[in-house]
mmCIF file of C-alpha atoms (C1' of nucleotides) in Angstrom:
data_model
loop_
_atom_site.group_PDB
_atom_site.id
_atom_site.type_symbol
_atom_site.label_atom_id
_atom_site.label_comp_id
_atom_site.label_asym_id
_atom_site.label_seq_id
_atom_site.Cartn_x
_atom_site.Cartn_y
_atom_site.Cartn_z
ATOM 1 C CA VAL A 1 95.127 249.706 160.289
ATOM 2 C CA SER A 2 96.703 249.960 163.528
ATOM 3 C CA ARG A 3 93.942 251.952 165.444
ATOM 4 C CA LEU A 4 94.560 254.270 168.237
ATOM 5 C CA SER A 5 93.873 254.454 171.784
ATOM 6 C CA ARG A 6 92.903 257.418 174.111
ATOM 7 C CA ASP A 7 96.023 257.045 176.012
ATOM 8 C CA ASP A 8 98.021 257.287 172.366
ATOM 9 C CA TRP A 9 96.245 261.177 171.734
ATOM 10 C CA ALA A 10 96.691 261.814 175.162
ATOM 11 C CA ALA A 11 100.437 261.241 174.967
ATOM 12 C CA ALA A 12 100.930 262.907 171.518
ATOM 13 C CA ALA A 13 98.704 265.893 173.330
ATOM 14 C CA LEU A 14 101.398 266.287 176.266
ATOM 15 C CA THR A 15 104.066 266.516 173.759
ATOM 16 C CA ALA A 16 102.572 268.738 171.963
ATOM 17 C CA LEU A 17 101.996 270.971 175.061
ATOM 18 C CA SER A 18 105.721 270.776 175.974
ATOM 19 C CA GLU A 19 106.332 271.914 172.609
ATOM 20 C CA GLY A 20 103.540 274.831 171.487
ATOM 21 C CA GLY A 21 101.968 275.328 174.715
ATOM 22 C CA VAL A 22 97.930 274.538 175.274
ATOM 23 C CA ARG A 23 97.811 276.068 171.940
ATOM 24 C CA GLY A 24 100.014 273.749 170.419
ATOM 25 C CA VAL A 25 97.263 270.979 171.229
ATOM 26 C CA ALA A 26 95.470 271.140 167.997
ATOM 27 C CA VAL A 27 93.343 268.439 166.796
ATOM 28 C CA GLU A 28 94.262 268.892 163.007
ATOM 29 C CA PRO A 29 97.573 268.893 163.456
ATOM 30 C CA LEU A 30 97.813 266.363 165.894
ATOM 31 C CA ALA A 31 95.466 263.700 163.424
ATOM 32 C CA VAL A 32 97.928 264.706 161.158
ATOM 33 C CA ARG A 33 101.116 263.457 162.853
ATOM 34 C CA LEU A 34 99.277 260.818 163.826
ATOM 35 C CA GLY A 35 98.434 259.746 160.442
ATOM 36 C CA THR A 36 94.549 259.973 161.077
ATOM 37 C CA THR A 37 91.442 262.125 160.862
ATOM 38 C CA LYS A 38 90.030 264.424 162.623
ATOM 39 C CA GLY A 39 86.458 262.372 163.116
ATOM 40 C CA SER A 40 89.040 259.761 164.629
ATOM 41 C CA PHE A 41 89.741 261.992 167.209
ATOM 42 C CA TYR A 42 86.391 262.725 167.984
ATOM 43 C CA TRP A 43 85.308 258.869 168.575
ATOM 44 C CA HIS A 44 87.762 258.955 171.531
ATOM 45 C CA PHE A 45 87.143 261.955 172.900
ATOM 46 C CA SER A 46 84.210 264.556 172.958
ATOM 47 C CA THR A 47 86.026 268.133 172.451
ATOM 48 C CA ARG A 48 89.767 269.282 172.511
ATOM 49 C CA ARG A 49 89.607 270.388 176.080
ATOM 50 C CA GLU A 50 89.078 266.789 176.893
ATOM 51 C CA LEU A 51 92.591 266.045 175.441
ATOM 52 C CA VAL A 52 94.281 268.815 177.228
ATOM 53 C CA VAL A 53 92.948 267.765 180.098
ATOM 54 C CA ALA A 54 94.635 263.764 179.607
ATOM 55 C CA ALA A 55 97.327 265.964 178.614
ATOM 56 C CA LEU A 56 97.475 267.177 181.901
ATOM 57 C CA GLU A 57 97.148 264.333 184.054
ATOM 58 C CA LEU A 58 99.578 262.877 182.694
ATOM 59 C CA TRP A 59 101.755 265.858 183.432
ATOM 60 C CA GLU A 60 100.470 266.084 186.966
ATOM 61 C CA ARG A 61 101.355 262.141 187.861
ATOM 62 C CA ARG A 62 105.068 263.039 186.078
ATOM 63 C CA SER A 63 105.675 265.844 187.901
ATOM 64 C CA THR A 64 104.871 264.889 191.850
ATOM 65 C CA SER A 65 104.078 261.164 192.619
ATOM 66 C CA GLU A 66 106.197 259.547 190.101
ATOM 67 C CA VAL A 67 109.137 262.341 191.409
ATOM 68 C CA ILE A 68 108.719 262.299 195.036
ATOM 69 C CA GLU A 69 108.254 258.417 194.526
ATOM 70 C CA THR A 70 111.759 258.163 192.976
ATOM 71 C CA VAL A 71 113.127 260.601 195.522
ATOM 72 C CA GLU A 72 111.972 258.485 198.371
ATOM 73 C CA ALA A 73 113.175 255.167 196.673
ATOM 74 C CA ALA A 74 116.867 256.875 196.692
ATOM 75 C CA GLY A 75 116.488 257.585 200.425
ATOM 76 C CA GLY A 76 118.948 258.827 202.916
ATOM 77 C CA THR A 77 118.023 262.100 205.487
ATOM 78 C CA PRO A 78 116.010 265.117 204.649
ATOM 79 C CA GLU A 79 118.717 266.993 203.403
ATOM 80 C CA GLN A 80 119.917 264.197 201.028
ATOM 81 C CA LYS A 81 116.725 264.146 200.039
ATOM 82 C CA LEU A 82 116.566 267.819 198.951
ATOM 83 C CA ARG A 83 119.610 268.127 197.452
ATOM 84 C CA LEU A 84 118.299 265.138 194.686
ATOM 85 C CA LEU A 85 115.252 266.542 194.623
ATOM 86 C CA PHE A 86 116.976 270.035 193.761
ATOM 87 C CA SER A 87 119.889 268.857 191.500
ATOM 88 C CA ARG A 88 117.318 267.100 189.836
ATOM 89 C CA ALA A 89 114.756 270.131 189.523
ATOM 90 C CA PHE A 90 117.597 272.436 188.289
ATOM 91 C CA ASP A 91 119.080 269.933 185.970
ATOM 92 C CA PRO A 92 118.371 271.371 182.234
ATOM 93 C CA ARG A 93 117.784 267.933 180.605
ATOM 94 C CA SER A 94 114.973 267.427 183.104
ATOM 95 C CA LEU A 95 113.850 270.523 181.270
ATOM 96 C CA THR A 96 110.093 269.673 179.894
ATOM 97 C CA GLY A 97 109.040 273.176 179.310
ATOM 98 C CA VAL A 98 105.410 272.073 180.395
ATOM 99 C CA ASP A 99 105.353 274.218 184.145
ATOM 100 C CA VAL A 100 106.355 277.138 182.241
ATOM 101 C CA ARG A 101 104.353 276.973 179.462
ATOM 102 C CA LEU A 102 101.147 276.221 181.417
ATOM 103 C CA VAL A 103 102.073 279.370 184.053
ATOM 104 C CA ALA A 104 100.784 281.013 180.849
ATOM 105 C CA HIS A 105 97.568 279.935 181.849
ATOM 106 C CA ALA A 106 97.238 279.941 185.339
ATOM 107 C CA GLY A 107 94.157 281.599 186.021
ATOM 108 C CA GLU A 108 91.993 279.785 183.133
ATOM 109 C CA GLU A 109 90.196 276.550 182.623
ATOM 110 C CA PRO A 110 91.020 273.617 182.754
ATOM 111 C CA VAL A 111 94.997 274.314 183.620
ATOM 112 C CA SER A 112 94.408 276.242 187.198
ATOM 113 C CA GLU A 113 93.466 272.965 189.200
ATOM 114 C CA PHE A 114 95.704 271.139 187.926
ATOM 115 C CA LEU A 115 98.651 273.733 188.617
ATOM 116 C CA ASP A 116 97.459 274.276 191.739
ATOM 117 C CA ARG A 117 97.266 271.068 193.177
ATOM 118 C CA VAL A 118 100.424 270.231 191.519
ATOM 119 C CA THR A 119 101.944 273.417 193.013
ATOM 120 C CA ARG A 120 100.704 272.457 196.912
ATOM 121 C CA ARG A 121 101.762 269.155 196.375
ATOM 122 C CA ARG A 122 105.266 269.784 196.013
ATOM 123 C CA MET A 123 105.315 272.603 198.775
ATOM 124 C CA ALA A 124 104.074 270.185 200.775
ATOM 125 C CA TYR A 125 106.718 267.611 200.106
ATOM 126 C CA ILE A 126 109.373 270.159 200.078
ATOM 127 C CA ALA A 127 107.689 271.314 203.886
ATOM 128 C CA ASP A 128 107.823 267.243 204.763
ATOM 129 C CA LEU A 129 111.465 267.309 204.098
ATOM 130 C CA LEU A 130 112.137 270.152 206.215
ATOM 131 C CA ARG A 131 109.945 269.240 209.229
ATOM 132 C CA SER A 132 111.660 265.861 208.655
ATOM 133 C CA ALA A 133 115.337 267.973 209.326
ATOM 134 C CA GLY A 134 114.413 269.601 211.951
ATOM 135 C CA HIS A 135 112.508 272.785 211.436
ATOM 136 C CA THR A 136 109.359 274.349 213.044
ATOM 137 C CA HIS A 137 106.075 273.987 211.490
ATOM 138 C CA ASP A 138 105.848 277.839 210.399
ATOM 139 C CA GLN A 139 109.400 277.810 209.278
ATOM 140 C CA SER A 140 109.514 274.821 206.852
ATOM 141 C CA ALA A 141 106.352 276.811 205.116
ATOM 142 C CA ARG A 142 107.780 279.796 204.889
ATOM 143 C CA ARG A 143 111.400 278.232 203.587
ATOM 144 C CA ALA A 144 109.578 275.621 201.506
ATOM 145 C CA ALA A 145 107.852 278.663 199.476
ATOM 146 C CA VAL A 146 111.210 280.118 198.842
ATOM 147 C CA LEU A 147 112.734 277.117 197.387
ATOM 148 C CA TYR A 148 109.965 276.875 195.402
ATOM 149 C CA ALA A 149 109.992 280.117 194.162
ATOM 150 C CA ALA A 150 113.528 279.667 193.573
ATOM 151 C CA PHE A 151 112.899 276.710 191.070
ATOM 152 C CA LEU A 152 109.957 278.268 189.484
ATOM 153 C CA GLY A 153 112.611 281.766 189.023
ATOM 154 C CA ASN A 154 115.664 279.098 187.722
ATOM 155 C CA LEU A 155 112.794 277.465 185.343
ATOM 156 C CA HIS A 156 112.142 280.669 183.985
ATOM 157 C CA LEU A 157 115.466 282.151 183.448
ATOM 158 C CA MET A 158 116.696 278.462 182.040
ATOM 159 C CA HIS A 159 113.985 278.552 179.228
ATOM 160 C CA THR A 160 113.940 282.380 178.522
ATOM 161 C CA ALA A 161 117.510 283.204 178.634
ATOM 162 C CA PRO A 162 119.904 280.234 179.721
ATOM 163 C CA ASP A 163 123.308 282.042 178.292
ATOM 164 C CA ILE A 164 121.946 284.605 180.652
ATOM 165 C CA LEU A 165 121.596 282.631 183.482
ATOM 166 C CA SER A 166 125.278 280.910 183.170
ATOM 167 C CA ASP A 167 127.315 283.801 182.234
ATOM 168 C CA ALA A 168 125.863 284.913 185.697
ATOM 169 C CA VAL A 169 126.032 281.860 187.869
ATOM 170 C CA GLY A 170 129.088 278.880 187.275
ATOM 171 C CA SER A 171 127.550 275.797 187.663
ATOM 172 C CA LEU A 172 124.165 275.157 187.599
ATOM 173 C CA SER A 173 124.723 271.836 190.245
ATOM 174 C CA GLU A 174 126.783 274.080 192.427
ATOM 175 C CA TYR A 175 124.171 276.802 192.357
ATOM 176 C CA ALA A 176 120.997 274.621 193.208
ATOM 177 C CA ASP A 177 123.328 273.253 195.923
ATOM 178 C CA ASP A 178 123.822 277.481 197.411
ATOM 179 C CA VAL A 179 120.080 277.644 197.438
ATOM 180 C CA VAL A 180 119.227 274.334 199.544
ATOM 181 C CA ARG A 181 122.390 274.662 201.909
ATOM 182 C CA PHE A 182 120.480 278.698 202.206
ATOM 183 C CA VAL A 183 116.984 277.356 202.817
ATOM 184 C CA LEU A 184 118.596 274.621 205.594
ATOM 185 C CA GLY A 185 120.844 277.363 207.503
ATOM 186 C CA PRO A 186 119.323 279.039 210.112
ATOM 187 C CA VAL B 1 82.559 308.427 162.761
ATOM 188 C CA SER B 2 85.573 308.651 165.330
ATOM 189 C CA ARG B 3 88.828 307.083 163.857
ATOM 190 C CA LEU B 4 91.552 304.871 165.422
ATOM 191 C CA SER B 5 94.692 305.226 165.557
ATOM 192 C CA ARG B 6 97.792 302.547 165.310
ATOM 193 C CA ASP B 7 98.711 303.418 168.671
ATOM 194 C CA ASP B 8 95.112 302.702 169.770
ATOM 195 C CA TRP B 9 94.593 298.885 168.333
ATOM 196 C CA ALA B 10 98.568 298.495 170.342
ATOM 197 C CA ALA B 11 97.335 299.648 173.640
ATOM 198 C CA ALA B 12 94.115 297.298 173.055
ATOM 199 C CA ALA B 13 96.580 294.849 172.293
ATOM 200 C CA LEU B 14 98.691 295.462 175.213
ATOM 201 C CA THR B 15 95.697 295.118 177.579
ATOM 202 C CA ALA B 16 94.139 291.660 175.379
ATOM 203 C CA LEU B 17 97.386 290.591 175.696
ATOM 204 C CA SER B 18 97.664 290.374 179.667
ATOM 205 C CA GLU B 19 94.417 288.852 179.765
ATOM 206 C CA GLY B 20 94.466 286.352 177.484
ATOM 207 C CA GLY B 21 98.134 286.098 176.544
ATOM 208 C CA VAL B 22 99.639 286.204 173.054
ATOM 209 C CA ARG B 23 96.755 284.411 171.818
ATOM 210 C CA GLY B 24 94.463 287.046 173.121
ATOM 211 C CA VAL B 25 95.063 289.344 170.693
ATOM 212 C CA ALA B 26 92.989 288.482 168.592
ATOM 213 C CA VAL B 27 92.322 290.675 165.412
ATOM 214 C CA GLU B 28 88.504 290.087 165.103
ATOM 215 C CA PRO B 29 87.815 290.670 169.122
ATOM 216 C CA LEU B 30 89.694 293.608 169.204
ATOM 217 C CA ALA B 31 87.515 294.944 166.315
ATOM 218 C CA VAL B 32 84.665 294.039 168.014
ATOM 219 C CA ARG B 33 85.586 295.741 171.057
ATOM 220 C CA LEU B 34 86.454 299.042 169.401
ATOM 221 C CA GLY B 35 83.545 298.864 167.219
ATOM 222 C CA THR B 36 85.023 298.600 164.073
ATOM 223 C CA THR B 37 85.852 295.970 161.376
ATOM 224 C CA LYS B 38 88.827 293.670 160.595
ATOM 225 C CA GLY B 39 89.364 295.534 157.193
ATOM 226 C CA SER B 40 90.079 298.794 158.957
ATOM 227 C CA PHE B 41 92.702 297.071 161.224
ATOM 228 C CA TYR B 42 94.269 295.910 158.341
ATOM 229 C CA TRP B 43 94.987 299.169 157.308
ATOM 230 C CA HIS B 44 97.314 300.283 160.481
ATOM 231 C CA PHE B 45 98.822 297.102 160.640
ATOM 232 C CA SER B 46 100.081 294.323 157.664
ATOM 233 C CA THR B 47 100.008 291.154 160.236
ATOM 234 C CA ARG B 48 98.657 290.060 163.637
ATOM 235 C CA ARG B 49 102.233 289.252 164.442
ATOM 236 C CA GLU B 50 103.061 293.728 163.588
ATOM 237 C CA LEU B 51 100.026 294.242 166.672
ATOM 238 C CA VAL B 52 101.589 291.655 168.994
ATOM 239 C CA VAL B 53 105.320 293.431 168.180
ATOM 240 C CA ALA B 54 103.586 296.721 168.811
ATOM 241 C CA ALA B 55 102.262 295.474 172.334
ATOM 242 C CA LEU B 56 105.226 294.031 173.154
ATOM 243 C CA GLU B 57 106.739 297.177 172.207
ATOM 244 C CA LEU B 58 104.641 299.043 174.753
ATOM 245 C CA TRP B 59 105.428 296.456 177.414
ATOM 246 C CA GLU B 60 108.931 296.597 176.863
ATOM 247 C CA ARG B 61 109.261 300.723 177.598
ATOM 248 C CA ARG B 62 107.033 300.400 180.675
ATOM 249 C CA SER B 63 108.835 297.525 182.361
ATOM 250 C CA THR B 64 112.318 299.084 182.140
ATOM 251 C CA SER B 65 112.783 302.273 181.521
ATOM 252 C CA GLU B 66 109.809 303.428 183.165
ATOM 253 C CA VAL B 67 110.370 301.689 186.050
ATOM 254 C CA ILE B 68 114.437 302.296 186.273
ATOM 255 C CA GLU B 69 113.159 306.315 185.850
ATOM 256 C CA THR B 70 110.558 306.318 189.061
ATOM 257 C CA VAL B 71 113.246 304.792 191.060
ATOM 258 C CA GLU B 72 116.388 306.647 189.793
ATOM 259 C CA ALA B 73 114.098 309.586 190.609
ATOM 260 C CA ALA B 74 113.504 308.694 193.909
ATOM 261 C CA GLY B 75 116.738 309.001 194.389
ATOM 262 C CA GLY B 76 118.420 307.440 197.648
ATOM 263 C CA THR B 77 121.417 304.541 198.274
ATOM 264 C CA PRO B 78 121.540 301.292 196.477
ATOM 265 C CA GLU B 79 120.345 299.678 198.861
ATOM 266 C CA GLN B 80 117.013 302.223 199.606
ATOM 267 C CA LYS B 81 117.035 302.033 196.071
ATOM 268 C CA LEU B 82 117.221 298.027 195.368
ATOM 269 C CA ARG B 83 114.477 298.317 198.478
ATOM 270 C CA LEU B 84 111.554 300.446 196.667
ATOM 271 C CA LEU B 85 112.823 298.510 193.035
ATOM 272 C CA PHE B 86 111.458 295.118 195.103
ATOM 273 C CA SER B 87 108.691 296.352 197.133
ATOM 274 C CA ARG B 88 106.969 297.365 193.789
ATOM 275 C CA ALA B 89 107.848 294.344 192.315
ATOM 276 C CA PHE B 90 106.683 291.884 194.885
ATOM 277 C CA ASP B 91 103.561 294.476 195.174
ATOM 278 C CA PRO B 92 100.240 292.313 193.722
ATOM 279 C CA ARG B 93 98.976 295.919 192.648
ATOM 280 C CA SER B 94 101.878 295.944 189.939
ATOM 281 C CA LEU B 95 100.778 292.926 188.744
ATOM 282 C CA THR B 96 100.115 292.710 185.187
ATOM 283 C CA GLY B 97 100.463 289.107 184.107
ATOM 284 C CA VAL B 98 101.916 290.379 180.910
ATOM 285 C CA ASP B 99 105.495 288.599 182.270
ATOM 286 C CA VAL B 100 104.068 285.517 183.426
ATOM 287 C CA ARG B 101 102.328 285.357 180.270
ATOM 288 C CA LEU B 102 105.248 285.822 177.819
ATOM 289 C CA VAL B 103 107.083 283.428 179.041
ATOM 290 C CA ALA B 104 105.137 280.475 178.055
ATOM 291 C CA HIS B 105 106.221 282.068 174.258
ATOM 292 C CA ALA B 106 110.050 282.112 175.057
ATOM 293 C CA GLY B 107 111.408 280.292 172.681
ATOM 294 C CA GLU B 108 108.575 281.821 170.223
ATOM 295 C CA GLU B 109 108.852 284.504 167.523
ATOM 296 C CA PRO B 110 108.219 287.763 167.866
ATOM 297 C CA VAL B 111 108.369 286.999 171.800
ATOM 298 C CA SER B 112 112.193 286.060 172.452
ATOM 299 C CA GLU B 113 113.718 289.115 171.354
ATOM 300 C CA PHE B 114 111.660 291.186 173.305
ATOM 301 C CA LEU B 115 111.738 289.028 176.635
ATOM 302 C CA ASP B 116 115.447 288.538 176.062
ATOM 303 C CA ARG B 117 116.582 292.199 175.977
ATOM 304 C CA VAL B 118 114.331 293.008 179.055
ATOM 305 C CA THR B 119 115.074 289.803 181.229
ATOM 306 C CA ARG B 120 119.016 291.869 180.456
ATOM 307 C CA ARG B 121 118.231 295.193 181.232
ATOM 308 C CA ARG B 122 116.973 294.542 184.487
ATOM 309 C CA MET B 123 119.466 292.321 185.048
ATOM 310 C CA ALA B 124 122.025 294.769 184.115
ATOM 311 C CA TYR B 125 120.554 297.015 186.256
ATOM 312 C CA ILE B 126 120.260 294.987 189.389
ATOM 313 C CA ALA B 127 123.469 294.158 188.961
ATOM 314 C CA ASP B 128 124.697 298.253 189.015
ATOM 315 C CA LEU B 129 123.326 298.691 191.891
ATOM 316 C CA LEU B 130 124.190 295.634 193.575
ATOM 317 C CA ARG B 131 127.969 296.789 192.238
ATOM 318 C CA SER B 132 127.152 300.431 193.833
ATOM 319 C CA ALA B 133 126.588 298.893 197.122
ATOM 320 C CA GLY B 134 129.984 297.474 197.305
ATOM 321 C CA HIS B 135 130.067 294.294 195.895
ATOM 322 C CA THR B 136 132.354 292.829 193.156
ATOM 323 C CA HIS B 137 131.627 292.727 189.137
ATOM 324 C CA ASP B 138 130.995 289.001 189.951
ATOM 325 C CA GLN B 139 129.321 288.847 193.313
ATOM 326 C CA SER B 140 126.909 291.791 191.620
ATOM 327 C CA ALA B 141 126.128 289.140 188.622
ATOM 328 C CA ARG B 142 125.439 286.178 190.460
ATOM 329 C CA ARG B 143 123.354 288.067 193.205
ATOM 330 C CA ALA B 144 121.684 289.572 190.207
ATOM 331 C CA ALA B 145 120.510 286.631 189.105
ATOM 332 C CA VAL B 146 119.394 284.993 192.724
ATOM 333 C CA LEU B 147 117.392 288.158 193.038
ATOM 334 C CA TYR B 148 115.605 288.371 189.481
ATOM 335 C CA ALA B 149 115.095 284.559 190.364
ATOM 336 C CA ALA B 150 113.340 285.045 193.006
ATOM 337 C CA PHE B 151 111.382 287.492 191.644
ATOM 338 C CA LEU B 152 110.120 285.429 188.508
ATOM 339 C CA GLY B 153 109.573 282.834 191.171
ATOM 340 C CA ASN B 154 107.302 284.776 193.338
ATOM 341 C CA LEU B 155 105.621 286.129 190.178
ATOM 342 C CA HIS B 156 104.714 282.954 189.422
ATOM 343 C CA LEU B 157 103.377 281.680 192.652
ATOM 344 C CA MET B 158 101.263 284.904 193.143
ATOM 345 C CA HIS B 159 99.882 284.061 189.975
ATOM 346 C CA THR B 160 98.844 280.495 190.084
ATOM 347 C CA ALA B 161 98.381 280.396 193.473
ATOM 348 C CA PRO B 162 98.096 283.770 195.497
ATOM 349 C CA ASP B 163 96.544 281.915 198.566
ATOM 350 C CA ILE B 164 99.012 279.165 198.862
ATOM 351 C CA LEU B 165 101.791 281.784 199.309
ATOM 352 C CA SER B 166 100.091 284.154 201.845
ATOM 353 C CA ASP B 167 99.293 281.144 203.290
ATOM 354 C CA ALA B 168 103.022 279.881 203.398
ATOM 355 C CA VAL B 169 104.420 283.233 203.927
ATOM 356 C CA GLY B 170 103.134 286.302 206.212
ATOM 357 C CA SER B 171 103.566 289.415 204.496
ATOM 358 C CA LEU B 172 104.967 290.137 201.117
ATOM 359 C CA SER B 173 106.467 293.203 201.844
ATOM 360 C CA GLU B 174 108.558 292.216 204.386
ATOM 361 C CA TYR B 175 109.093 289.187 202.428
ATOM 362 C CA ALA B 176 110.508 291.160 199.693
ATOM 363 C CA ASP B 177 112.733 292.667 202.439
ATOM 364 C CA ASP B 178 114.177 289.455 203.846
ATOM 365 C CA VAL B 179 114.925 288.492 199.896
ATOM 366 C CA VAL B 180 116.824 291.965 199.472
ATOM 367 C CA ARG B 181 118.454 291.556 203.160
ATOM 368 C CA PHE B 182 119.939 287.905 202.233
ATOM 369 C CA VAL B 183 121.546 289.528 198.303
ATOM 370 C CA LEU B 184 123.034 292.626 199.999
ATOM 371 C CA GLY B 185 124.639 290.229 202.872
ATOM 372 C CA PRO B 186 127.809 288.925 202.870
ATOM 373 C "C1'" DA C 1 93.572 308.743 154.152
ATOM 374 C "C1'" DC C 2 91.160 305.390 156.069
ATOM 375 C "C1'" DC C 3 87.397 302.153 156.413
ATOM 376 C "C1'" DT C 4 82.942 298.996 154.828
ATOM 377 C "C1'" DG C 5 81.980 293.572 153.486
ATOM 378 C "C1'" DA C 6 82.213 289.954 151.073
ATOM 379 C "C1'" DA C 7 85.533 286.421 149.926
ATOM 380 C "C1'" DC C 8 88.735 282.216 151.160
ATOM 381 C "C1'" DA C 9 92.444 279.436 154.092
ATOM 382 C "C1'" DC C 10 92.797 277.020 159.075
ATOM 383 C "C1'" DC C 11 91.030 274.480 162.463
ATOM 384 C "C1'" DG C 12 87.353 272.963 166.360
ATOM 385 C "C1'" DT C 13 83.021 269.859 165.796
ATOM 386 C "C1'" DT C 14 79.020 267.027 163.865
ATOM 387 C "C1'" DC C 15 77.458 263.542 161.909
ATOM 388 C "C1'" DA C 16 76.094 260.679 158.063
ATOM 389 C "C1'" DA C 17 78.034 256.821 155.864
ATOM 390 C "C1'" DG C 18 81.414 253.256 155.664
ATOM 391 C "C1'" DT C 19 83.934 248.603 157.522
ATOM 392 C "C1'" DA D 1 83.771 249.431 167.587
ATOM 393 C "C1'" DC D 2 86.667 252.732 165.457
ATOM 394 C "C1'" DC D 3 87.115 255.668 161.172
ATOM 395 C "C1'" DT D 4 86.568 258.746 156.905
ATOM 396 C "C1'" DG D 5 84.846 262.775 154.583
ATOM 397 C "C1'" DA D 6 81.619 266.293 154.254
ATOM 398 C "C1'" DA D 7 79.745 269.790 156.164
ATOM 399 C "C1'" DC D 8 79.454 274.075 158.824
ATOM 400 C "C1'" DA D 9 81.325 277.917 162.596
ATOM 401 C "C1'" DC D 10 85.417 281.260 163.797
ATOM 402 C "C1'" DC D 11 89.262 284.113 163.129
ATOM 403 C "C1'" DG D 12 93.437 285.760 160.041
ATOM 404 C "C1'" DT D 13 93.805 287.644 155.903
ATOM 405 C "C1'" DT D 14 93.088 289.788 150.947
ATOM 406 C "C1'" DC D 15 90.977 292.827 148.307
ATOM 407 C "C1'" DA D 16 87.647 295.645 145.603
ATOM 408 C "C1'" DA D 17 84.723 299.470 146.503
ATOM 409 C "C1'" DG D 18 82.615 303.388 149.665
ATOM 410 C "C1'" DT D 19 83.469 308.154 151.998
#
DNA sequence: ACCTGAACACCGTTCAAGT
DNA sequence: ACCTGAACACCGTTCAAGT
């Protein structure tokens, strides 16, 4: 009788979140998938909300700190780091869909605080890189907003209508480079 | 005993959709809000899904045909029309949140077909305007994708973190003009 | 033709009882 | 300490019965 840990539930919840959104994080179906009962779940968590929060914590770490560490570890100039960051961000293989699904709950508890923090961290990192590349503080903030909006919009389109996007734009990595070049230019 | 029509339910469903997403379109709470019973609902619709579809049909009309007609009625050059279109699109007052909420269900029935159609129609209209402004067919498609991604990303940010956006970008209408100018330029 | 009210299925939550 | 299984509340759905 292999017993489950809190982390097992959290990991399963994040998978469910990327597949079916916040709604997809359902105790009973997860219990069935994990081969246990709802009663077991309520030993590790006191509410379903707590499970959603655990999944959001996992997502926050993976989509901020871990990505930034990877990019920093690769080294190079700020321009190279930006290109690496966005070639990853525009890569369909790195798409989990969590980002896109979460925005639907932007105003709701408990999603809003996580979404807000992740957005701020990502934009702050982009602005940092732009400042290192020689831009002023104001310019960096402004251009970071444009870059981040481009990323989000692209994420939307890749999820909503990947065929429309590839019809309109040739190669996605080339497209990502175009966007970065535009923001880096004067 | 004022009786309800199918359209009354659809309109209430669209409001609920913008407030609480697809999940927010719940038969029992809507019945309470409309001062009637669930049984009444099932006279006009056969399933909850049918109600969601009715709300989506309303949204599709309002967010494509009606907007395009308004812009066309205003007249002017293609450039002026683009500016009008995007000053409207970037205006927080015109934000219903339906767009943003629907993307969470991008892959799901019955949302996907509506989202796909609306995306295609909007991008096709933008590409039309760019062609009228003298761009080639390919350039127009490419730039329409960039413009539409900018619109979606901005919509995301306005919903997720309006304060972050206004911190980074000064005036939103100025920002919208910047984006249009960039896409119109060579 | 349109609506009510009771019934049942499904998932969130609780809890007494088991190992 | 960790889990089972039965119980109850809420919303989707059905349907017989009312006006």
